[in-house]
One Martini backbone bead per residue (centre of mass of N, CA, C, O) as a GRO file, in nm:
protein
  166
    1UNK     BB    1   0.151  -0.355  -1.201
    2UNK     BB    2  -0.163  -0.457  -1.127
    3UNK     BB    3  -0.267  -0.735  -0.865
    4UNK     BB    4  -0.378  -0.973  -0.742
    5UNK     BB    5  -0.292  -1.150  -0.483
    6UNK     BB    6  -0.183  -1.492  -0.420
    7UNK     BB    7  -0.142  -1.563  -0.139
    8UNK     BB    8   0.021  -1.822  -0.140
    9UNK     BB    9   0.248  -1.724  -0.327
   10UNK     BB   10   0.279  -1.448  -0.174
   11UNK     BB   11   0.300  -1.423   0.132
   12UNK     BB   12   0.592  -1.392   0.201
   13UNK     BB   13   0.618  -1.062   0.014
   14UNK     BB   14   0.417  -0.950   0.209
   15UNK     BB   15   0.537  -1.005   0.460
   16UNK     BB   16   0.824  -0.834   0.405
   17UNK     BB   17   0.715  -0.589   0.334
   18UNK     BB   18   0.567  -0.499   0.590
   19UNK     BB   19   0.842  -0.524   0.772
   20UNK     BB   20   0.986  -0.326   0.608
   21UNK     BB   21   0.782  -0.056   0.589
   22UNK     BB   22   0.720  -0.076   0.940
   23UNK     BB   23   0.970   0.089   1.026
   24UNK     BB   24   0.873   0.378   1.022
   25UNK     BB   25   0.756   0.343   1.313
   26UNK     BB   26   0.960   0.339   1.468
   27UNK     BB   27   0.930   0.582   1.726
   28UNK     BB   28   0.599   0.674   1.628
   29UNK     BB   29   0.462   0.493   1.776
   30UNK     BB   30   0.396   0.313   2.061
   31UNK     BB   31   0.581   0.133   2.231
   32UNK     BB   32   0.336  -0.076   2.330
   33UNK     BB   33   0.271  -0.135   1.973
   34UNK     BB   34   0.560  -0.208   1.915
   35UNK     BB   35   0.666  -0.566   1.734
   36UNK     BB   36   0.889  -0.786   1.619
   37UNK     BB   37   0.731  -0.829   1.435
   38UNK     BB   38   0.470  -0.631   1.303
   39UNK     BB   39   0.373  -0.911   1.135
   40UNK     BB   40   0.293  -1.204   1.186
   41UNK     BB   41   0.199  -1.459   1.016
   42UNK     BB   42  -0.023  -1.505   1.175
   43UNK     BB   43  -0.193  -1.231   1.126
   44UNK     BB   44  -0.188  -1.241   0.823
   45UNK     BB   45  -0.379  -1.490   0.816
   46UNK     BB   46  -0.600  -1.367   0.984
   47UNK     BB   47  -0.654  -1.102   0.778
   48UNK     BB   48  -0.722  -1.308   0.507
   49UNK     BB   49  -0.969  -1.491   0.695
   50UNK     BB   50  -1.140  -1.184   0.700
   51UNK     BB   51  -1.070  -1.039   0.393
   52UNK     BB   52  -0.825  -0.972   0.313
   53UNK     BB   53  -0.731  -0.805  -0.007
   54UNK     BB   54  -0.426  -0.845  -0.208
   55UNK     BB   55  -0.266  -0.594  -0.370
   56UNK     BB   56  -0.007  -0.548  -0.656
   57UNK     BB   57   0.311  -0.433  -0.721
   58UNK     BB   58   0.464  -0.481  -1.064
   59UNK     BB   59   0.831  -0.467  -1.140
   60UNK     BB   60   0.994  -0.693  -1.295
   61UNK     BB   61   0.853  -0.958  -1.116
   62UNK     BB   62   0.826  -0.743  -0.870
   63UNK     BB   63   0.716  -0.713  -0.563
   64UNK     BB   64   0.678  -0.347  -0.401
   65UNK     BB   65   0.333  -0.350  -0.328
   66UNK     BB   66   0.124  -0.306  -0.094
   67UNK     BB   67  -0.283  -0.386  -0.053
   68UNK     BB   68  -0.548  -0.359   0.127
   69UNK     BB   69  -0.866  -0.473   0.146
   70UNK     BB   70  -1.194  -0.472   0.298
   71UNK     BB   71  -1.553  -0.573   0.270
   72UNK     BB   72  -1.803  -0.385   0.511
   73UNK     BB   73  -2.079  -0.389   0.419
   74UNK     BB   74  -2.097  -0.052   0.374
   75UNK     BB   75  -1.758  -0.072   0.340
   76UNK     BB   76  -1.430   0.019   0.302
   77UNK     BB   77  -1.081  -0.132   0.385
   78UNK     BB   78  -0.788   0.043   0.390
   79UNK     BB   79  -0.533  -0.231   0.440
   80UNK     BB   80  -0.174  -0.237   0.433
   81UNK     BB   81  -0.015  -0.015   0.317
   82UNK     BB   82   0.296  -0.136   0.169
   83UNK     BB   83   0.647   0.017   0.043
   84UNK     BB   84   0.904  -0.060   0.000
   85UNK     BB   85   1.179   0.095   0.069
   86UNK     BB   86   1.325   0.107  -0.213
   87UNK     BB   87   1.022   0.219  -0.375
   88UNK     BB   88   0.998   0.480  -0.253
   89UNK     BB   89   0.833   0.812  -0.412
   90UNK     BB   90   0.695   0.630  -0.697
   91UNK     BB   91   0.363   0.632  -0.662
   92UNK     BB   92   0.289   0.330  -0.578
   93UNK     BB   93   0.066   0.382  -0.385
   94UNK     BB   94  -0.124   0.565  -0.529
   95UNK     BB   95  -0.178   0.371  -0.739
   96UNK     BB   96  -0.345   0.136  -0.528
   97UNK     BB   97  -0.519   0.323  -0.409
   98UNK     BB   98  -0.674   0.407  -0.665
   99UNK     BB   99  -0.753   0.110  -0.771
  100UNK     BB  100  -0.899   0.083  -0.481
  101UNK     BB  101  -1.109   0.328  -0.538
  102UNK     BB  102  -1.231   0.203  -0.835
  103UNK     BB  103  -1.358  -0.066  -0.703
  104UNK     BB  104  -1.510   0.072  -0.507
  105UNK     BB  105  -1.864   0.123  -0.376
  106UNK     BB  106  -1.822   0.198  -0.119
  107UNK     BB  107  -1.696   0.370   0.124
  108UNK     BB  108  -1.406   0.498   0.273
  109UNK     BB  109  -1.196   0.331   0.524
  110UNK     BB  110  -0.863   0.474   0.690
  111UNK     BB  111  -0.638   0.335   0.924
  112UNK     BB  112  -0.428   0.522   1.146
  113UNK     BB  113  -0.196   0.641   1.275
  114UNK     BB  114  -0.148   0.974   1.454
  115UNK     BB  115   0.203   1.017   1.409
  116UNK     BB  116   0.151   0.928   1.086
  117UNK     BB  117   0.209   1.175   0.924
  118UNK     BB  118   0.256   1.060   0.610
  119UNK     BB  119  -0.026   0.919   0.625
  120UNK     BB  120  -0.187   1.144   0.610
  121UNK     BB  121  -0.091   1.313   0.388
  122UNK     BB  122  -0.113   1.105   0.169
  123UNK     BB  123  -0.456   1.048   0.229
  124UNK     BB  124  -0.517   1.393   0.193
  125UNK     BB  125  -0.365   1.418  -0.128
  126UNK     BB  126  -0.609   1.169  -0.211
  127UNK     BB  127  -0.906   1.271  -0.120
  128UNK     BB  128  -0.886   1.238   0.251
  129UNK     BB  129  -1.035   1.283   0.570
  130UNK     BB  130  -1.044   1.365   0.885
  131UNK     BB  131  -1.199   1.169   1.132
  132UNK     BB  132  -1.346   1.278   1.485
  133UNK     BB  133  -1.364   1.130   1.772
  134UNK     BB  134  -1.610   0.991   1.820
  135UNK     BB  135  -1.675   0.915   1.515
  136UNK     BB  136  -1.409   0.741   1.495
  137UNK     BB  137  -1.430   0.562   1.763
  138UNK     BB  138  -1.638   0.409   1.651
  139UNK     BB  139  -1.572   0.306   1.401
  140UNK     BB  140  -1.320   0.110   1.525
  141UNK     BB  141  -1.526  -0.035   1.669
  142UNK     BB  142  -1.684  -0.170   1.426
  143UNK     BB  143  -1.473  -0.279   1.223
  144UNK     BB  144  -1.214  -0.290   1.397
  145UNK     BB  145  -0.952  -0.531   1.576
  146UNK     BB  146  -0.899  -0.337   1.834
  147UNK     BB  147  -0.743  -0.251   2.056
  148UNK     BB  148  -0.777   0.048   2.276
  149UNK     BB  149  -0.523   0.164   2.245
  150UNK     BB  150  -0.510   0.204   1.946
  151UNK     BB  151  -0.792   0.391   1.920
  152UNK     BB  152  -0.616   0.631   2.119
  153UNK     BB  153  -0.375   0.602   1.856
  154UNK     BB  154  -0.577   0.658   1.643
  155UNK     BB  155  -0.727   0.724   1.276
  156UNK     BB  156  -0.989   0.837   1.048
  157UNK     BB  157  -1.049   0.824   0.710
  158UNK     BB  158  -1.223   0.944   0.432
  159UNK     BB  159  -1.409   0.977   0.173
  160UNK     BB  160  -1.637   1.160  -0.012
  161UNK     BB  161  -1.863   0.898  -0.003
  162UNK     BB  162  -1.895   0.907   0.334
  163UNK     BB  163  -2.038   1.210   0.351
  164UNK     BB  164  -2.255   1.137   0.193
  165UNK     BB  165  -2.397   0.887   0.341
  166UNK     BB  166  -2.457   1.058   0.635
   0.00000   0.00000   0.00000
């Protein structure tokens, strides 16, 4: 079941799923953008303050994957997608991307590491293209408020919206 998240009931296991998630990064990320844990308490409510909202998969009483949404201005920035590490490959993911490209209006982009291929290959499977160079990092630098480093290790994906629309 997907659910909207009540942030302050659900943040302690939004934390929790992040950090255990984002595991997967590590050693494939940039040494010197990897930091334990990978996202603080403080940034995530940061986050939160900024707009990103999440939404839950939950079975059996149990949330399972994250995802934020974040809608700017012209697009909707998919942020923070992660599924347990104990229920990765069961299409968590899939759905809760799904829910959240039925839900949006505007165009979609997300960025992501450029070295974590499983990510790019995933949101490529969903009907995502990889959009380069000059026009990346144009958006990275408009919509997400990203250090210059993440700009030049990271990748944006966008759907069929965003063609359609430039």
């Amino acid at each position: 079941m997907i659910l909207k998240s009540n942030h302050k009931k659900d943040f302690d296991t939004i934390y929790e799923i992040i950090n255990d998630a984002s595991i997967a990064y590590k050693g494939i990320i940039p040494a010197d953008r990897w930091k334990e844990p990978y996202m603080s308490k403080e940034e995530l409510t940061t986050q939160i303050n900024e707009g990103v909202e999440f939404w839950n998969y939950t079975e059996e009483n149990q949330i399972l994957g994250v995802m934020g949404i974040q809608f700017k201005n012209e697009v909707a920035l998919i942020r923070h997608a992660y599924v347990r590490t104990s229920a990765r490959q069961k299409g968590i993911g899939g759905k809760l991307l799904k829910h959240l490209t039925d839900a949006a209006k505007t165009p979609i982009l997300i960025g992501t590491w450029a070295d974590a291929s499983w990510a790019i290959s995933f949101y490529i499977k969903h009907g995502f293209y990889q959009i380069s160079g000059v026009e990346k990092n144009k958006l990275l630098q408009t919509y997400w408020s990203i250090p210059e480093r993440q700009i030049e290790t990271s990748i944006v994906l966008a759907n069929k919206d965003w063609e359609e629309s430039n």
